[in-house]
Short mmCIF file of C-alpha atoms and ligand atoms in Angstrom, two decimals:
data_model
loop_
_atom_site.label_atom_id
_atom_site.label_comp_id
_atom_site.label_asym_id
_atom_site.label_seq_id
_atom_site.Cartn_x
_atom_site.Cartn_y
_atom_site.Cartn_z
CA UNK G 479 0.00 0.00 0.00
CA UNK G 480 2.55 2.19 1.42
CA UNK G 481 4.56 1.42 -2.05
CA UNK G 482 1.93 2.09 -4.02
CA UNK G 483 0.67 5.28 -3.07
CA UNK G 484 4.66 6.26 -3.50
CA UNK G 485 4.34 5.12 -7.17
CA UNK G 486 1.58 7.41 -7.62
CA UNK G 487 2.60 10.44 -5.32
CA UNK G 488 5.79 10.52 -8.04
CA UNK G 489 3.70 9.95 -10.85
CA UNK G 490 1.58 12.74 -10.03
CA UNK G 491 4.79 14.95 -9.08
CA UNK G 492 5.79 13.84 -12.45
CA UNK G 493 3.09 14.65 -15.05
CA UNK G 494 2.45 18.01 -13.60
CA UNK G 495 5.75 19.02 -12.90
CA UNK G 496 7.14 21.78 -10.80
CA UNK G 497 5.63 25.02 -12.23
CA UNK G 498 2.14 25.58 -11.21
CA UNK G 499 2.03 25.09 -7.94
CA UNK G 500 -0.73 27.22 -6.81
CA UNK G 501 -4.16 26.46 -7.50
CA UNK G 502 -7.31 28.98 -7.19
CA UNK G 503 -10.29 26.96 -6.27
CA UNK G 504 -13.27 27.13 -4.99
CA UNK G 505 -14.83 26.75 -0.87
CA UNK G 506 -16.42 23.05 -1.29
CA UNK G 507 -13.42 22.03 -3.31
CA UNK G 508 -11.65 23.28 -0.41
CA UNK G 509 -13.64 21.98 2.26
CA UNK G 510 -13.95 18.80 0.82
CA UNK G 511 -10.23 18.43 1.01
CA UNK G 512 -9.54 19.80 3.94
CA UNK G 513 -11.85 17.45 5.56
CA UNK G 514 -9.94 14.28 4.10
CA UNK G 515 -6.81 15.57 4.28
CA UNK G 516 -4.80 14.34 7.60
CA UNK G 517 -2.32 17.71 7.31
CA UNK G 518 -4.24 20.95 7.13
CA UNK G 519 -4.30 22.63 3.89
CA UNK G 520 -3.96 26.55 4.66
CA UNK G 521 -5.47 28.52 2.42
CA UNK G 522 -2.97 31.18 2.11
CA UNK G 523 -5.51 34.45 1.23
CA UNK G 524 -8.87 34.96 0.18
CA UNK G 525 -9.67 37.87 -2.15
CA UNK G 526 -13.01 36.50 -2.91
CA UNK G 527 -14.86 34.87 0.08
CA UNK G 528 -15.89 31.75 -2.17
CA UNK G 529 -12.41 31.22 -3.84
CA UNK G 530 -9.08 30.25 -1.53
CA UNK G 531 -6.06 30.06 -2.84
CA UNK G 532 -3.74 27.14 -2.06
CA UNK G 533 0.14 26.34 -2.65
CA UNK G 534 -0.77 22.25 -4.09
CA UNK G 535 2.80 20.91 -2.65
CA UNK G 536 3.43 17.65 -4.63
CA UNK G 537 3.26 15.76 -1.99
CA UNK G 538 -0.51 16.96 -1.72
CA UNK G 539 -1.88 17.03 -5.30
CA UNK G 540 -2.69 12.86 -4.98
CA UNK G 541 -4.72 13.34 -1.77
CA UNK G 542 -6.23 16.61 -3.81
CA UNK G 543 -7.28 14.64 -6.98
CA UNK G 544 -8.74 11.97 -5.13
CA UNK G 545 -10.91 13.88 -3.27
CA UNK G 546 -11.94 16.30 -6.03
CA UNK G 547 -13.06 12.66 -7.93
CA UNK G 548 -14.76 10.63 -5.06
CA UNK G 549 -16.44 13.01 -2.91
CA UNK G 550 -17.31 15.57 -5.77
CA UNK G 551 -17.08 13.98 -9.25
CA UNK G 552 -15.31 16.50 -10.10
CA UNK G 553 -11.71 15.31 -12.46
CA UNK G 554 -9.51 18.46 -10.71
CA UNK G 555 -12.14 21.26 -10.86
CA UNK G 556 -9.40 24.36 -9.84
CA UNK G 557 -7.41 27.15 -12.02
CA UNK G 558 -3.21 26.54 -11.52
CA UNK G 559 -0.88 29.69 -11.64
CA UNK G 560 2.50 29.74 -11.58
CA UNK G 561 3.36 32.00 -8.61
CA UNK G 562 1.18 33.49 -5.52
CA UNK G 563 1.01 36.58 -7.05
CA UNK G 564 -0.26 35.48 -10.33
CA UNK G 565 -3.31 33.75 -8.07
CA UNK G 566 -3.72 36.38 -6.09
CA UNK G 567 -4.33 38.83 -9.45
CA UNK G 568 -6.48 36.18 -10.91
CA UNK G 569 -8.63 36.15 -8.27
CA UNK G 570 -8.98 40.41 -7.82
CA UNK G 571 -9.83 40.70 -11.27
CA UNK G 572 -12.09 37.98 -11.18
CA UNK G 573 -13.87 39.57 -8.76
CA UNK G 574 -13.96 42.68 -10.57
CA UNK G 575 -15.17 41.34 -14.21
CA UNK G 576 -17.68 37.90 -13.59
CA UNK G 577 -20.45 40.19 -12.24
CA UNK G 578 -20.65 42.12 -15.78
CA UNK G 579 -19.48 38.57 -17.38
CA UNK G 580 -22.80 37.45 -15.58
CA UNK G 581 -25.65 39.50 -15.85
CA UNK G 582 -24.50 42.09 -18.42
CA UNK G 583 -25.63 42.22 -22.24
CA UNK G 584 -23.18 42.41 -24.43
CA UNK G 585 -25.28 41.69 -28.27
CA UNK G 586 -28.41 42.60 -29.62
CA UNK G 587 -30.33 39.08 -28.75
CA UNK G 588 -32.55 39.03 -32.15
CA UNK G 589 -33.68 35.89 -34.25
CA UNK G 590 -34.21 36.87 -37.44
CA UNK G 591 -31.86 34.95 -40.16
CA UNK G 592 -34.14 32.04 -40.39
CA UNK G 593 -32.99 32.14 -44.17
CA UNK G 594 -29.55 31.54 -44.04
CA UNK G 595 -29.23 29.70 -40.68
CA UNK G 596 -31.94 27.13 -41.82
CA UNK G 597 -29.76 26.54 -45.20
CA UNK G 598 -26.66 26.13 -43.61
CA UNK G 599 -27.85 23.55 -40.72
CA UNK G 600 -29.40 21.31 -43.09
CA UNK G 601 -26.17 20.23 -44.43
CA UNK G 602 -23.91 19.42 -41.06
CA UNK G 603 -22.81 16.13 -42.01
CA UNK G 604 -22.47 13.45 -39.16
CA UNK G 605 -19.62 11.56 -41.06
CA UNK G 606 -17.69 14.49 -41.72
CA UNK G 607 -17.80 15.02 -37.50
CA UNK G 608 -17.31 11.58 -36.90
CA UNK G 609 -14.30 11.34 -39.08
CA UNK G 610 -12.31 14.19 -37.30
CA UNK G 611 -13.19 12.20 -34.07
CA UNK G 612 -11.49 9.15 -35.13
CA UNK G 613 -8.68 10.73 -36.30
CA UNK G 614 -8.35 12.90 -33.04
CA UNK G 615 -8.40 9.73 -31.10
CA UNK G 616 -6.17 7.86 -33.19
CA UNK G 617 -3.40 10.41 -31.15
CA UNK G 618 -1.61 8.26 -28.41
CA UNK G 619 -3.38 11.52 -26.07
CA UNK G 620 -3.46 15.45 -26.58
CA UNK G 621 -1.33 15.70 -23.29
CA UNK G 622 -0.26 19.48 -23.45
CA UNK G 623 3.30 18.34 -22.68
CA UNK G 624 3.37 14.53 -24.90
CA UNK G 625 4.92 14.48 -28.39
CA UNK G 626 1.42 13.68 -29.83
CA UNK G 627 0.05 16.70 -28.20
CA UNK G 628 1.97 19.22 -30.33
CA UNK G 629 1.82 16.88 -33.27
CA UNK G 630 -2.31 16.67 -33.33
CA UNK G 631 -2.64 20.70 -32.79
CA UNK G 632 -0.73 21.13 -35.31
CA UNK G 633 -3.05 18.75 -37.62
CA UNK G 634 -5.94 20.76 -36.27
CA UNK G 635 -4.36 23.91 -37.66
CA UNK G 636 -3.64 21.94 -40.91
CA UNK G 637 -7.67 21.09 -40.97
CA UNK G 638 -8.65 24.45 -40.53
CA UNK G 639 -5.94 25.69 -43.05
CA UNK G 640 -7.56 24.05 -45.45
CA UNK G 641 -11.65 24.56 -44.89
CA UNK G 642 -10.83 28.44 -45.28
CA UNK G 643 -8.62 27.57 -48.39
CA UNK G 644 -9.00 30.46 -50.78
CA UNK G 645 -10.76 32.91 -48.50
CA UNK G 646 -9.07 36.09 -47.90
CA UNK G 647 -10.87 37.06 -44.98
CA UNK G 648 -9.49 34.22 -42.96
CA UNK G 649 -6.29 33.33 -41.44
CA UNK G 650 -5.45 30.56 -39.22
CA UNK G 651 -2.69 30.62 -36.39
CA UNK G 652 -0.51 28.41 -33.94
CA UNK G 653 -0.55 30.36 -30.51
CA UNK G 654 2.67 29.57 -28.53
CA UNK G 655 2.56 29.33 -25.02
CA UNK G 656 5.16 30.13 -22.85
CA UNK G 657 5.20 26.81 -20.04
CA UNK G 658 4.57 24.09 -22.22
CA UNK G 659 5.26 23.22 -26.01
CA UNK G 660 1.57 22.45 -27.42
CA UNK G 661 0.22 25.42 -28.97
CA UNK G 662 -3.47 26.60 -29.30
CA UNK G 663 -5.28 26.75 -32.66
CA UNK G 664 -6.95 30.73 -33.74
CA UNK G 665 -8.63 30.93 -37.15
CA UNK G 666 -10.18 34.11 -37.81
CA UNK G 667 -13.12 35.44 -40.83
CA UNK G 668 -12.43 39.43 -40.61
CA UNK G 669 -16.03 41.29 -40.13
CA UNK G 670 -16.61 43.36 -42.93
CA UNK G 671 -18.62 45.67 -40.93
CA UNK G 672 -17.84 45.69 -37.39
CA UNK G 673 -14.19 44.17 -37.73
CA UNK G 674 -13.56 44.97 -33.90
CA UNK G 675 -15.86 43.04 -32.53
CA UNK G 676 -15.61 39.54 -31.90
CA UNK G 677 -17.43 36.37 -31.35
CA UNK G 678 -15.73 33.27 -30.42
CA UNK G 679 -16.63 29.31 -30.30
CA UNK G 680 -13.61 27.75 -28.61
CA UNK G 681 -13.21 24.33 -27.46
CA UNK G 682 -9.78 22.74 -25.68
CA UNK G 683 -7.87 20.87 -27.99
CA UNK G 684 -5.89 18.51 -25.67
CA UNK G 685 -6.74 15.42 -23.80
CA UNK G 686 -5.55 13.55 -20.68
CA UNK G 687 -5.85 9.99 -18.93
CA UNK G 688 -6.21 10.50 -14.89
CA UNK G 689 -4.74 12.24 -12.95
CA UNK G 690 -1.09 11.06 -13.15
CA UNK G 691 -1.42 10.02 -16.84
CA UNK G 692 1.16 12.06 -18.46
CA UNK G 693 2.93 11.95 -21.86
CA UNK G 694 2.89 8.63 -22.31
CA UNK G 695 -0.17 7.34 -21.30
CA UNK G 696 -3.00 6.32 -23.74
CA UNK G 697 -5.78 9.39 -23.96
CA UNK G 698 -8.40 9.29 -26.90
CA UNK G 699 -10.46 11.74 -25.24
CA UNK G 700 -13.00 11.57 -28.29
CA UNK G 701 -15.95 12.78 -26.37
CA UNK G 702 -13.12 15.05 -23.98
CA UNK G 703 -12.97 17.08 -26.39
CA UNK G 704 -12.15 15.73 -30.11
CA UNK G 705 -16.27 15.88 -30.12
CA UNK G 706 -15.93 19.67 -29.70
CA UNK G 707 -13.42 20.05 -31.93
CA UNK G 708 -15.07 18.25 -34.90
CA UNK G 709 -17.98 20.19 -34.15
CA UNK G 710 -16.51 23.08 -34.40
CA UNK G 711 -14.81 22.24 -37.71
CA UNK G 712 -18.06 21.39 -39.07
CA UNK G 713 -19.30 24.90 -38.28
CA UNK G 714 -16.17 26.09 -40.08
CA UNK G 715 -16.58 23.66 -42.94
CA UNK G 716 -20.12 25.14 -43.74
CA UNK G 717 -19.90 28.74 -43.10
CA UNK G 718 -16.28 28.81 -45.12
CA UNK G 719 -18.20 26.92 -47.95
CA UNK G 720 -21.29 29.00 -47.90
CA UNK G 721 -19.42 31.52 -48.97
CA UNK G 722 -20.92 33.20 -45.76
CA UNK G 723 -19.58 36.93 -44.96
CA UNK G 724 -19.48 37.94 -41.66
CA UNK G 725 -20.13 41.24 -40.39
CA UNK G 726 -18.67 41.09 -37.02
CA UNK G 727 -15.25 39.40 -36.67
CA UNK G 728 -15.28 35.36 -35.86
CA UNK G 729 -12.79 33.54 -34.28
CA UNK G 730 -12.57 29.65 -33.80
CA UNK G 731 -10.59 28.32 -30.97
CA UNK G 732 -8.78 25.53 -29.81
CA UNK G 733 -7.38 25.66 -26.76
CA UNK G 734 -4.08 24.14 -25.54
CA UNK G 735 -3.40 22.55 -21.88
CA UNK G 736 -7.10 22.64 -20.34
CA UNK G 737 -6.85 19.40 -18.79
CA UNK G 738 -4.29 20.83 -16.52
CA UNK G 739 -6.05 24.29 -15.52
CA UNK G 740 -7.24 25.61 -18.87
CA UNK G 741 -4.24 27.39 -19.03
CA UNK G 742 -4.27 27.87 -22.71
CA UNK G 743 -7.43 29.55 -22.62
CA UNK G 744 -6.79 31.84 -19.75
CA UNK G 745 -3.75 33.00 -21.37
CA UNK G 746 -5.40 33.90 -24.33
CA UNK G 747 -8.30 35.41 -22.92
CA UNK G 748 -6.05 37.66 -20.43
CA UNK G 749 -4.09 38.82 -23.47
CA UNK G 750 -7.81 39.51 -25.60
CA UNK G 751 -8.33 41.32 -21.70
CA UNK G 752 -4.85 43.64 -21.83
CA UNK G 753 -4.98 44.61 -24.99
CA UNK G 754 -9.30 45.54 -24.71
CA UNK G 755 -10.60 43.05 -27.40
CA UNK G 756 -14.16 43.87 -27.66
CA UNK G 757 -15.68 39.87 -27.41
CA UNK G 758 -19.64 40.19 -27.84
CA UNK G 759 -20.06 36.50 -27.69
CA UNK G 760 -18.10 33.34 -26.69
CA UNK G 761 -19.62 30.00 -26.86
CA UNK G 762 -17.90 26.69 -25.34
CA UNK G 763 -17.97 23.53 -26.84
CA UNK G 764 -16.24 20.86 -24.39
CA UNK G 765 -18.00 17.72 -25.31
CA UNK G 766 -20.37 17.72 -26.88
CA UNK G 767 -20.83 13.73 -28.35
CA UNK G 768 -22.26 11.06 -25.48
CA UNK G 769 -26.12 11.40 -24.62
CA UNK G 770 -26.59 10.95 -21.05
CA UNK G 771 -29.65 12.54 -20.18
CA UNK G 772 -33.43 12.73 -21.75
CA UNK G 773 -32.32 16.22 -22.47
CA UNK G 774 -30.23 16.71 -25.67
CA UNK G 775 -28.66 19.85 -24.65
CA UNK G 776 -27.96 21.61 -21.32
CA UNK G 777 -26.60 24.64 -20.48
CA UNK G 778 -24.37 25.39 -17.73
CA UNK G 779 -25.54 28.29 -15.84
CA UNK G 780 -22.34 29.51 -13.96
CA UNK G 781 -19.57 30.81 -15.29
CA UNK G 782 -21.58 32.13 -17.90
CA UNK G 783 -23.77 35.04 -18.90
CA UNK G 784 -27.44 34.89 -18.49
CA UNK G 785 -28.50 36.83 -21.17
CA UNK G 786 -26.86 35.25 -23.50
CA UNK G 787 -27.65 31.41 -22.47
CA UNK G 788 -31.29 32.85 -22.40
CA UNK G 789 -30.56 33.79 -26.36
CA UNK G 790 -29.19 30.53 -27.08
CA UNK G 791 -31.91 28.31 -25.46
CA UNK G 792 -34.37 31.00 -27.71
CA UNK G 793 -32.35 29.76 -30.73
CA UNK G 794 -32.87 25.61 -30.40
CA UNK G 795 -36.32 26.49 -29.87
CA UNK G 796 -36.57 28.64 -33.24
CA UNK G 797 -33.70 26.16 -35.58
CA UNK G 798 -33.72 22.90 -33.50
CA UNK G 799 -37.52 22.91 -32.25
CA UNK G 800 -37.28 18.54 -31.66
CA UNK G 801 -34.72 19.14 -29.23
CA UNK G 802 -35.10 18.90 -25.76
CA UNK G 803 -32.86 21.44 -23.29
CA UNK G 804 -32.64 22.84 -19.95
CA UNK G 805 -30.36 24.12 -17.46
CA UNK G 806 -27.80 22.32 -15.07
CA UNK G 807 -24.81 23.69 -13.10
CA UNK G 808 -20.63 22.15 -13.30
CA UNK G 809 -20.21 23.71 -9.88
CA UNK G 810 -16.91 24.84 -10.26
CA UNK G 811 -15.02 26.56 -13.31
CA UNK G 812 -15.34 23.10 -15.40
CA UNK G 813 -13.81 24.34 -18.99
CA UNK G 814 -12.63 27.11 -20.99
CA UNK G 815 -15.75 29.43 -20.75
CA UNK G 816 -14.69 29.89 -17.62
CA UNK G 817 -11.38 31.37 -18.56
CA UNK G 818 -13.37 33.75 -20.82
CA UNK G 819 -15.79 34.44 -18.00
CA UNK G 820 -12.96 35.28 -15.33
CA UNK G 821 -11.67 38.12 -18.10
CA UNK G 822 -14.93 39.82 -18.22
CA UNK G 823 -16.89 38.41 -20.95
CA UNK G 824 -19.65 37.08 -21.76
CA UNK G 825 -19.63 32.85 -22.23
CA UNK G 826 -22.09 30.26 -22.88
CA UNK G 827 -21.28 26.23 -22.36
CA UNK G 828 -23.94 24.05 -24.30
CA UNK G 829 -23.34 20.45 -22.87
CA UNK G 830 -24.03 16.98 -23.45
CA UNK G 831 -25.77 16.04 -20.73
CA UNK G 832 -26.96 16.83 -16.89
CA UNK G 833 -23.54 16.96 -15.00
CA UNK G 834 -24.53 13.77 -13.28
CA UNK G 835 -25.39 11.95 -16.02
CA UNK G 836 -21.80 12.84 -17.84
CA UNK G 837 -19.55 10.33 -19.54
CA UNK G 838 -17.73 8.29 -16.76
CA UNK G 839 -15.35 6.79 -19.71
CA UNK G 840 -13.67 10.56 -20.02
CA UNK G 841 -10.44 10.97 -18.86
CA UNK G 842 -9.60 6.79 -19.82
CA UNK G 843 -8.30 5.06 -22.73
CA UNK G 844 -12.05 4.45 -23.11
CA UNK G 845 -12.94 7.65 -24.01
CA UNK G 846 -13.76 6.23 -27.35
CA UNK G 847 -16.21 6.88 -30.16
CA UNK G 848 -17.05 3.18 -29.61
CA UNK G 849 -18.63 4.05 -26.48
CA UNK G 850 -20.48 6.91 -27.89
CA UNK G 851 -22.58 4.09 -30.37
CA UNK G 852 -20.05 5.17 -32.42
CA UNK G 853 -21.76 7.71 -34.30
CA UNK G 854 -21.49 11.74 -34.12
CA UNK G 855 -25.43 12.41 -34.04
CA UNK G 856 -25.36 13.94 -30.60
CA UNK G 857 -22.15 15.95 -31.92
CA UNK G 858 -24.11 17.28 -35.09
CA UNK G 859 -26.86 18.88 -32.68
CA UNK G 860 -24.24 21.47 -31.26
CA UNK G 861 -23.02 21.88 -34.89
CA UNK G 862 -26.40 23.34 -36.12
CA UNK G 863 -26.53 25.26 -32.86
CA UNK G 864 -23.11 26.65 -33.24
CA UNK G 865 -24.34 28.06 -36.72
CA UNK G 866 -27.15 29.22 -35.44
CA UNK G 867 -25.72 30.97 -33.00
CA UNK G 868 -22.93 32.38 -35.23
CA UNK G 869 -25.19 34.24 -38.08
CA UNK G 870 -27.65 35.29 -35.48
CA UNK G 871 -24.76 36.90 -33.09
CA UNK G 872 -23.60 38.36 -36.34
CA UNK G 873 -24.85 42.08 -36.62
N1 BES H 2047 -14.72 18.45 -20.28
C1 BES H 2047 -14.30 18.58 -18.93
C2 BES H 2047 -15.26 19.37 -18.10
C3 BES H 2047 -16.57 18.69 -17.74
C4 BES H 2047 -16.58 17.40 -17.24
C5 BES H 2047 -17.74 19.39 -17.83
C6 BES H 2047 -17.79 16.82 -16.90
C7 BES H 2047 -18.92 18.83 -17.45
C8 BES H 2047 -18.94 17.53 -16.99
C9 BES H 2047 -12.95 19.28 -18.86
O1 BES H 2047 -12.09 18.88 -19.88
C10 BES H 2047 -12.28 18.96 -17.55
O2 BES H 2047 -11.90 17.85 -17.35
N2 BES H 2047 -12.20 19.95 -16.66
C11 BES H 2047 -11.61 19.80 -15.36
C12 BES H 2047 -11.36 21.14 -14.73
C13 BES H 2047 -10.17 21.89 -15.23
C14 BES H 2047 -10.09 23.21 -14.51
C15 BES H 2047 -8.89 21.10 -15.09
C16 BES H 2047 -12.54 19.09 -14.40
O3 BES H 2047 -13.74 18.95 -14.70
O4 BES H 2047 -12.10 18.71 -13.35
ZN1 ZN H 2048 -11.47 16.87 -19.42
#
């Protein structure tokens, strides 16, 4: 026993590394480890009265993990930052910018481009999402730090290279990240109107096996999140095709390194922050492909804006009117929306399922379109809504 839980105190030590060390999280995460934990974890200051911030020594982060995943289903469910000072900012301006992330409008919620929005959903193509899955997972793992990680963002760039192919409106980037070697994925379609302002549909384009898998071990993560990323290059795939000119600016995203903190996604939303990017709209697609509830789609209410999840449940009700959706809650900053959210803007996270009724398989070398029936229906749903929500944010 004693033997073993040295194995995985140095795998953990191992796969995370030495940077990071302080987490921001949240007061049941806390609680719920602090209860378990036979040293007492201090939280070192408390800008916010529901958020503590916590130096996760490595000789900590197993008990931590376990916790987080037996007494709160919860994979990790907190932010890392590489010093105290970098939490302790994170969490002022957090403060600061989630209450206008939360209740504040930001677009002009109107339905009106039943015309183009109905054309355009009627040909998302299941095979075309349930290809890019399969390749996604063929990828030993995503790991932000593994080999294959760099390697499959970089055939995620080459995808989107090529759907925009002959448009010269768009342009398609690698983001490098300072910490770790896999970069994240930007393609933008300049507005030819309203150039400055911005709508985004991001999803995180690594993957990760427990929580002391590293590079090496086996990761598919095809409903965590190659789902979200072939939806999202299905919406890319039909608007670039269409021919489709926007008037505000769009930007697709994949993130790197979200598994481990979303850390790709709160850099790039802290440098769309600094240097005042006007973002009207962000939507979040982290998986988006296994059907675990009666509902089809549900949308996380924290961490996001109100207004605008109001807009996009008004939105399957006018393009997807079969569909079933409601409302759940992650509980904690569960995905890159929440990045977006912590920056000041406003974010929406259509999911799968009710939390409860998520995918057990993610985070496992069964994460596997196999054990999604092997088709991308579910997947195509969010497609149509991503359109959707696309031309009718665009004005
Ligand atoms: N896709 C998950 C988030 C998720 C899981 C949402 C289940 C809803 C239900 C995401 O990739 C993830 O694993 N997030 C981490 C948190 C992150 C801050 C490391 C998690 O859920 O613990
Ligand atoms: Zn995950």
């Amino acid at each position: 026993m004693k033997i073993l839980s040295l194995l995985l105190l140095f795998l953990s030590f191992n796969s995370f590394g030495e940077d990071y060390q302080w987490i921001t999280i949240d007061r049941t995460g806390l609680n719920a480890f602090q209860e378990h934990s036979l040293e007492s974890v201090e939280a070192k200051s408390s800008a916010m009265s529901d958020i503590a911030i916590v130096n996760l020594s490595e000789d900590k982060s197993f008990d931590m993990h376990e916790v987080m995943h037996h007494d709160l289903n919860r994979c990790a469910g907190y932010i890392r930052h590489k010093t105290y000072e970098e939490a302790v900012q994170y969490v002022k301006e957090a403060k600061e910018f989630s209450k206008l992330a939360e209740n504040g409008i930001f677009a002009d919620y109107k339905i009106d481009q039943q015309k183009i929005v109905n054309k355009l959903i009627s040909r998302v193509e299941e095979n075309v999402i349930r290809k890019t899955i399969t390749k996604l997972s063929s990828y030993n793992n995503r790991y932000y730090k593994a080999e294959t990680g760099v390697e499959s963002s970089k055939w995620i760039h080459g995808l989107w290279k090529k759907l925009v192919e002959g448009r010269n409106d768009a342009m398609v980037k690698l983001v490098n990240h300072k910490n770790w070697p896999q970069q994240s994925i930007i393609l933008q379609i300049k507005g030819s109107e309203k150039p400055n302002e911005i709508v985004v549909i991001g999803g995180h384009a690594d993957s990760i096996a427990g929580f002391f898998g590293g590079a090496g071990s086996r990761a598919p993560g095809a409903d965590d999140n190659a789902s979200g990323i072939a939806t999202i290059s299905e919406i890319i795939r039909l608007i670039a095709k269409s021919g489709y000119k926007p008037k505000r600016t769009i930007m697709f995203m994949g993130y790197a390194a979200e598994e481990v903190g979303l850390l790709g996604s709160k850099d790039i939303a802290k440098q769309f922050k600094s240097t005042n990017k006007d973002v009207v709209g962000v939507l979040q697609l982290d998986m988006t492909n296994f059907q675990g509830s009666n509902l089809d789609i549900v949308m996380m209410t924290d961490y996001t804006n109100k207004n605008q999840n109001e807009f996009v449940g008004k939105l399957i009700d006018e393009y997807l009117p079969n569909l079933s959706w409601g409302y759940d809650r992650c509980g904690y900053g569960c995905s890159d929306h929440a990045s977006w959210h912590n920056a000041g803007y406003p974010a929406s996270m259509p999911f799968e399922s009710k939390k409860g009724d998520m995918n057990r398989r993610i985070h496992t070398k069964n994460d596997t379109l196999e054990n999604m029936g092997g088709t991308a229906d579910h997947a195509s749903k969010f497609a149509k809504l991503g359109l959707a929500f696309l031309v009718e944010m665009d004005r």
